Tab-separated table of C-alpha atoms and ligand atoms in Angstrom:
chain	number	residue	atom	x	y	z
J	799	MET	CA	-156.626	113.026	29.400
J	800	ARG	CA	-158.814	113.424	26.337
J	801	LYS	CA	-158.256	116.021	23.651
J	802	GLU	CA	-160.105	119.338	23.491
J	803	ILE	CA	-160.514	120.195	19.827
J	804	ALA	CA	-161.546	123.238	17.819
J	805	ALA	CA	-162.264	121.782	14.383
J	806	ALA	CA	-163.130	123.940	11.400
J	807	ASN	CA	-165.354	122.548	8.677
J	808	TRP	CA	-165.085	125.014	5.830
J	809	LYS	CA	-167.515	122.952	3.711
J	810	MET	CA	-167.641	124.191	0.069
J	811	ASN	CA	-166.597	127.747	0.809
J	812	ILE	CA	-163.802	130.234	0.041
J	813	THR	CA	-161.254	130.368	-2.748
J	814	TYR	CA	-157.664	129.183	-2.595
J	815	PRO	CA	-156.194	132.657	-1.854
J	816	GLN	CA	-158.852	133.279	0.778
J	817	ALA	CA	-158.024	129.911	2.341
J	818	GLU	CA	-154.323	130.771	2.464
J	819	ALA	CA	-155.061	134.097	4.136
J	820	LEU	CA	-157.472	132.524	6.629
J	821	ILE	CA	-154.922	129.982	7.847
J	822	ASP	CA	-152.191	132.640	8.006
J	823	ASP	CA	-154.433	134.938	10.049
J	824	ILE	CA	-155.336	132.205	12.523
J	825	LEU	CA	-151.723	131.090	12.952
J	826	GLN	CA	-150.685	134.686	13.580
J	827	GLN	CA	-153.150	134.951	16.462
J	828	GLY	CA	-150.763	132.854	18.570
J	829	HIS	CA	-153.113	130.497	20.395
J	830	TYR	CA	-152.290	128.526	23.514
J	831	LEU	CA	-152.336	124.903	22.363
J	832	ASN	CA	-150.753	121.665	23.506
J	833	SER	CA	-151.069	117.987	22.719
J	834	HIS	CA	-154.475	117.915	24.468
J	835	ARG	CA	-155.756	121.175	23.077
J	836	LEU	CA	-155.672	121.305	19.342
J	837	VAL	CA	-156.990	122.864	16.162
J	838	ILE	CA	-158.020	120.961	13.039
J	839	PHE	CA	-158.747	122.652	9.699
J	840	GLY	CA	-161.277	120.648	7.648
J	841	VAL	CA	-160.579	121.987	4.184
J	842	PRO	CA	-161.768	121.184	0.633
J	843	PHE	CA	-159.692	118.541	-1.192
J	844	PRO	CA	-157.784	120.966	-3.481
J	845	TYR	CA	-156.465	122.864	-0.450
J	846	LEU	CA	-155.194	119.898	1.568
J	847	LYS	CA	-151.544	120.138	0.508
J	848	MET	CA	-151.420	123.906	0.838
J	849	ALA	CA	-153.005	123.766	4.301
J	850	GLN	CA	-150.612	121.039	5.351
J	851	ASP	CA	-147.611	123.031	4.192
J	852	LYS	CA	-148.774	126.009	6.214
J	853	ILE	CA	-149.052	124.074	9.465
J	854	ARG	CA	-146.033	121.853	8.897
J	855	PHE	CA	-143.905	123.605	11.515
J	856	GLU	CA	-146.761	124.499	13.873
J	857	ASP	CA	-147.394	122.310	16.894
J	858	ASN	CA	-150.915	121.064	17.564
J	859	TYR	CA	-152.486	122.207	14.309
J	860	HIS	CA	-153.823	119.466	12.051
J	861	ILE	CA	-155.612	119.090	8.734
J	862	ALA	CA	-158.738	117.087	7.927
J	863	ALA	CA	-160.375	116.089	4.680
J	864	GLN	CA	-164.141	116.557	4.664
J	865	ASN	CA	-165.012	113.197	3.138
J	866	MET	CA	-163.627	110.074	1.460
J	867	HIS	CA	-165.118	107.196	-0.500
J	868	HIS	CA	-166.189	103.950	1.155
J	869	GLU	CA	-164.537	101.698	-1.434
J	870	ARG	CA	-160.807	101.146	-1.511
J	871	ASN	CA	-160.300	102.173	-5.157
J	872	GLY	CA	-161.749	101.612	-8.600
J	873	ALA	CA	-164.058	103.136	-11.174
J	874	PHE	CA	-165.554	105.912	-9.039
J	875	THR	CA	-165.094	109.033	-11.120
J	876	GLY	CA	-164.574	112.139	-9.074
J	877	GLU	CA	-164.124	110.340	-5.755
J	878	ILE	CA	-161.195	110.392	-3.300
J	879	SER	CA	-159.952	107.294	-1.457
J	880	ALA	CA	-158.484	106.788	1.988
J	881	GLU	CA	-155.289	105.591	0.328
J	882	MET	CA	-154.961	108.897	-1.550
J	883	LEU	CA	-155.436	110.912	1.633
J	884	HIS	CA	-152.933	108.745	3.463
J	885	ALA	CA	-150.392	109.122	0.665
J	886	ILE	CA	-150.334	112.899	1.100
J	887	GLY	CA	-150.215	112.643	4.885
J	888	VAL	CA	-153.756	113.702	5.808
J	889	GLU	CA	-154.299	112.938	9.493
J	890	TYR	CA	-158.047	113.353	10.005
J	891	VAL	CA	-161.198	112.917	7.938
J	892	ILE	CA	-164.752	114.046	8.671
J	893	ILE	CA	-167.074	111.081	8.155
J	894	GLY	CA	-170.855	110.908	8.287
J	895	HIS	CA	-171.683	114.595	8.211
J	896	SER	CA	-175.425	115.105	7.745
J	897	GLU	CA	-174.613	117.091	4.602
J	898	ARG	CA	-173.248	113.815	3.215
J	899	ARG	CA	-175.699	111.397	4.846
J	900	ILE	CA	-178.853	113.030	3.516
J	901	PRO	CA	-178.116	114.353	-0.008
J	902	PHE	CA	-175.720	111.505	-0.886
J	903	ASN	CA	-177.661	108.689	0.799
J	904	GLU	CA	-174.818	107.700	3.089
J	905	THR	CA	-176.235	105.015	5.350
J	906	ASN	CA	-174.837	103.893	8.698
J	907	GLU	CA	-173.465	100.841	6.857
J	908	ILE	CA	-171.609	102.949	4.269
J	909	ILE	CA	-170.265	105.134	7.044
J	910	ALA	CA	-169.009	102.030	8.883
J	911	LYS	CA	-167.053	101.066	5.755
J	912	LYS	CA	-165.513	104.532	5.582
J	913	ILE	CA	-164.513	104.366	9.238
J	914	ASP	CA	-162.792	101.028	8.687
J	915	LEU	CA	-160.897	102.226	5.627
J	916	ALA	CA	-159.820	105.444	7.313
J	917	LEU	CA	-158.451	103.523	10.304
J	918	GLU	CA	-156.743	101.012	8.047
J	919	TYR	CA	-154.916	103.930	6.404
J	920	GLU	CA	-154.082	105.544	9.769
J	921	ILE	CA	-156.417	108.492	9.269
J	922	LYS	CA	-158.385	109.513	12.353
J	923	PRO	CA	-162.110	109.789	11.666
J	924	ILE	CA	-164.186	112.635	13.055
J	925	PHE	CA	-167.472	110.738	13.160
J	926	CYS	CA	-170.573	112.928	12.919
J	927	CYS	CA	-173.965	112.004	14.302
J	928	GLY	CA	-177.118	113.907	15.173
J	929	GLU	CA	-180.874	113.923	14.783
J	930	PRO	CA	-183.235	115.910	12.546
J	931	LEU	CA	-185.777	118.282	14.062
J	932	GLU	CA	-188.752	115.928	13.807
J	933	VAL	CA	-186.907	113.296	15.836
J	934	ARG	CA	-186.006	115.867	18.510
J	935	ASP	CA	-189.634	117.046	18.573
J	936	GLU	CA	-190.748	113.478	19.278
J	937	GLY	CA	-188.148	113.173	22.051
J	938	LYS	CA	-186.460	110.237	20.252
J	939	GLN	CA	-183.015	111.843	19.770
J	940	ASN	CA	-181.189	109.406	22.072
J	941	GLU	CA	-182.452	106.320	20.237
J	942	PHE	CA	-181.620	107.932	16.890
J	943	VAL	CA	-178.035	108.791	17.806
J	944	GLN	CA	-177.563	105.437	19.559
J	945	LYS	CA	-178.455	103.618	16.320
J	946	GLN	CA	-176.028	105.766	14.308
J	947	ILE	CA	-173.217	105.007	16.739
J	948	GLU	CA	-173.993	101.313	17.168
J	949	GLU	CA	-174.337	100.629	13.446
J	950	SER	CA	-171.260	102.574	12.330
J	951	LEU	CA	-168.822	102.290	15.238
J	952	PHE	CA	-169.554	99.468	17.642
J	953	HIS	CA	-167.803	96.837	15.543
J	954	LEU	CA	-164.495	98.584	16.342
J	955	SER	CA	-162.009	97.063	18.757
J	956	PRO	CA	-161.325	98.742	22.118
J	957	SER	CA	-157.913	99.895	20.905
J	958	GLN	CA	-159.469	101.449	17.795
J	959	PHE	CA	-161.978	103.278	19.986
J	960	HIS	CA	-159.407	104.698	22.359
J	961	GLY	CA	-159.091	108.441	21.727
J	962	PHE	CA	-161.776	108.385	19.040
J	963	VAL	CA	-163.372	111.681	17.948
J	964	ILE	CA	-167.147	112.026	17.660
J	965	ALA	CA	-169.026	115.182	16.706
J	966	TYR	CA	-172.634	115.516	17.850
J	967	GLU	CA	-174.297	117.809	15.340
J	968	PRO	CA	-178.057	118.094	15.694
J	969	ILE	CA	-179.265	118.765	12.152
J	970	TRP	CA	-181.695	121.450	13.313
J	971	ALA	CA	-178.770	123.470	14.670
J	972	ILE	CA	-176.524	123.351	11.581
J	973	GLY	CA	-176.350	126.647	9.741
J	974	THR	CA	-179.625	127.754	11.286
J	975	GLY	CA	-178.331	130.101	13.967
J	976	LYS	CA	-180.268	127.917	16.430
J	977	THR	CA	-177.692	126.389	18.785
J	978	ALA	CA	-178.536	123.544	21.133
J	979	THR	CA	-178.657	124.856	24.683
J	980	ASP	CA	-175.674	124.043	26.866
J	981	GLU	CA	-177.883	121.568	28.725
J	982	GLN	CA	-179.144	119.861	25.542
J	983	ALA	CA	-175.567	119.399	24.362
J	984	GLN	CA	-174.359	118.150	27.753
J	985	GLU	CA	-177.267	115.720	28.028
J	986	MET	CA	-176.564	114.155	24.623
J	987	HIS	CA	-172.779	114.092	25.106
J	988	ALA	CA	-173.187	112.394	28.480
J	989	PHE	CA	-175.568	109.885	26.883
J	990	ILE	CA	-173.027	109.121	24.136
J	991	ARG	CA	-170.240	108.704	26.694
J	992	THR	CA	-172.395	106.338	28.737
J	993	LEU	CA	-173.133	104.250	25.642
J	994	ILE	CA	-169.413	103.965	24.977
J	995	ALA	CA	-168.704	103.136	28.628
J	996	GLU	CA	-171.280	100.335	28.565
J	997	LYS	CA	-169.687	98.827	25.467
J	998	TYR	CA	-165.969	99.545	25.976
J	999	GLY	CA	-165.580	100.534	29.641
J	1000	GLN	CA	-165.238	103.876	31.396
J	1001	ASP	CA	-161.544	104.413	30.631
J	1002	ILE	CA	-162.103	104.256	26.893
J	1003	ALA	CA	-165.271	106.373	27.193
J	1004	ASN	CA	-163.260	109.015	29.034
J	1005	SER	CA	-160.629	109.024	26.292
J	1006	VAL	CA	-163.138	109.862	23.529
J	1007	SER	CA	-163.432	113.504	22.470
J	1008	ILE	CA	-167.070	114.437	21.868
J	1009	LEU	CA	-167.349	117.709	19.948
J	1010	TYR	CA	-170.514	119.737	19.573
J	1011	GLY	CA	-171.440	121.197	16.163
J	1012	GLY	CA	-174.278	123.464	15.102
J	1013	SER	CA	-174.214	127.267	15.012
J	1014	ILE	CA	-171.213	127.652	17.286
J	1015	LYS	CA	-170.262	131.317	17.336
J	1016	SER	CA	-167.700	133.450	19.100
J	1017	SER	CA	-170.497	134.480	21.474
J	1018	ASN	CA	-171.623	131.002	22.579
J	1019	ALA	CA	-168.488	128.827	22.311
J	1020	LYS	CA	-167.226	129.460	25.830
J	1021	SER	CA	-170.406	128.439	27.626
J	1022	ILE	CA	-171.048	125.357	25.512
J	1023	PHE	CA	-167.398	124.194	25.746
J	1024	SER	CA	-167.519	124.616	29.523
J	1025	MET	CA	-169.977	121.716	29.810
J	1026	HIS	CA	-168.374	118.650	31.330
J	1027	ASP	CA	-168.806	116.282	28.379
J	1028	VAL	CA	-168.339	118.829	25.586
J	1029	ASP	CA	-164.742	118.540	24.397
J	1030	GLY	CA	-164.749	121.351	21.866
J	1031	GLY	CA	-166.579	121.882	18.611
J	1032	LEU	CA	-166.901	121.260	14.887
J	1033	VAL	CA	-167.530	124.697	13.476
J	1034	GLY	CA	-168.942	125.694	10.092
J	1035	GLY	CA	-169.755	129.350	9.396
J	1036	ALA	CA	-167.744	130.836	12.254
J	1037	SER	CA	-164.616	128.972	11.135
J	1038	LEU	CA	-164.477	131.083	7.961
J	1039	ILE	CA	-163.784	134.300	9.850
J	1040	ALA	CA	-160.360	134.387	11.476
J	1041	ALA	CA	-161.384	136.613	14.389
J	1042	ASP	CA	-164.412	134.471	15.207
J	1043	PHE	CA	-162.615	131.156	14.926
J	1044	GLY	CA	-159.832	132.605	17.074
J	1045	VAL	CA	-162.346	133.217	19.850
J	1046	VAL	CA	-163.690	129.681	19.417
J	1047	ILE	CA	-160.160	128.263	19.799
J	1048	ASP	CA	-159.569	130.320	22.924
J	1049	SER	CA	-162.860	129.043	24.353
J	1050	LEU	CA	-161.557	125.465	24.656
J	1051	LYS	CA	-161.185	124.274	28.232
J	1052	LYS	CA	-157.688	125.088	29.436
J	1053	ASP	CA	-157.291	122.086	31.679
J	1054	PRO	CA	-159.563	119.203	30.834
J	1055	GLU	CA	-160.584	117.261	33.929
J	1056	VAL	CA	-159.891	113.826	32.477
H	2103	LIG	P1	-172.442	125.751	11.367
H	2103	LIG	O1	-171.415	126.053	12.427
H	2103	LIG	O2	-172.346	126.667	10.182
H	2103	LIG	O3	-173.831	125.659	11.947
H	2103	LIG	O4	-172.108	124.289	10.787
H	2103	LIG	C1	-171.899	123.263	11.690
H	2103	LIG	C2	-171.376	122.099	10.954
H	2103	LIG	O5	-172.070	121.488	10.164
H	2103	LIG	C3	-169.966	121.716	11.174
H	2103	LIG	O6	-169.679	120.497	10.594
């Protein structure tokens, strides 16, 4: 059975006290979670320890960093390494977000290096992919996402791919209020799962959680998460409001089919 995940990506928002209050408020909502239905808070680096301390005694809540550097260590002023995240017990890291790929020139090759380092340090990547609007307008979104996945992930071994987490985030839907339709999300998620099945086999493909990201709100989470190949979401704006993110968490499928 694959995991259904409500993942928050706070990006570069909210202050430390606001972050403390947000986590407290969400924990107090008392969500139904289990080992296949979980919440991940993707928080800014300075909040990682605080966030971890808050969830320490909570089952099925986890913390993610939002980025890490692709080199192991060295003279990279201002950067954070996989080893550093590992040393403080960070479990997940968001890798390849379009807000890193485009402004920071993160290529598929750089992202592949990050994936390898994260896995080496036992940090689970949340690998982001997704096409810009002009590619969608040309109808070339499948080829675009296929290249991102092949070039950054398909060197992994079958055991590394088992239970992997991918987030499909069409760039035109991020922060725009324009969500992909349920059918557009399902179509792409099914395409991604088929790609994985062709490379690694159906069992591994079925074990991969494919999250949707892009203008998820309390009002649309339930219908998009109900699609067969949508295993939850990576949520930006709506994850900053406890009541809204609470609804998103409760919109996860209760009993995943596989
Ligand atoms: P929004 O939910 O604000 O559109 O952001 C999505 C996203 O980029 C999550 O990583």
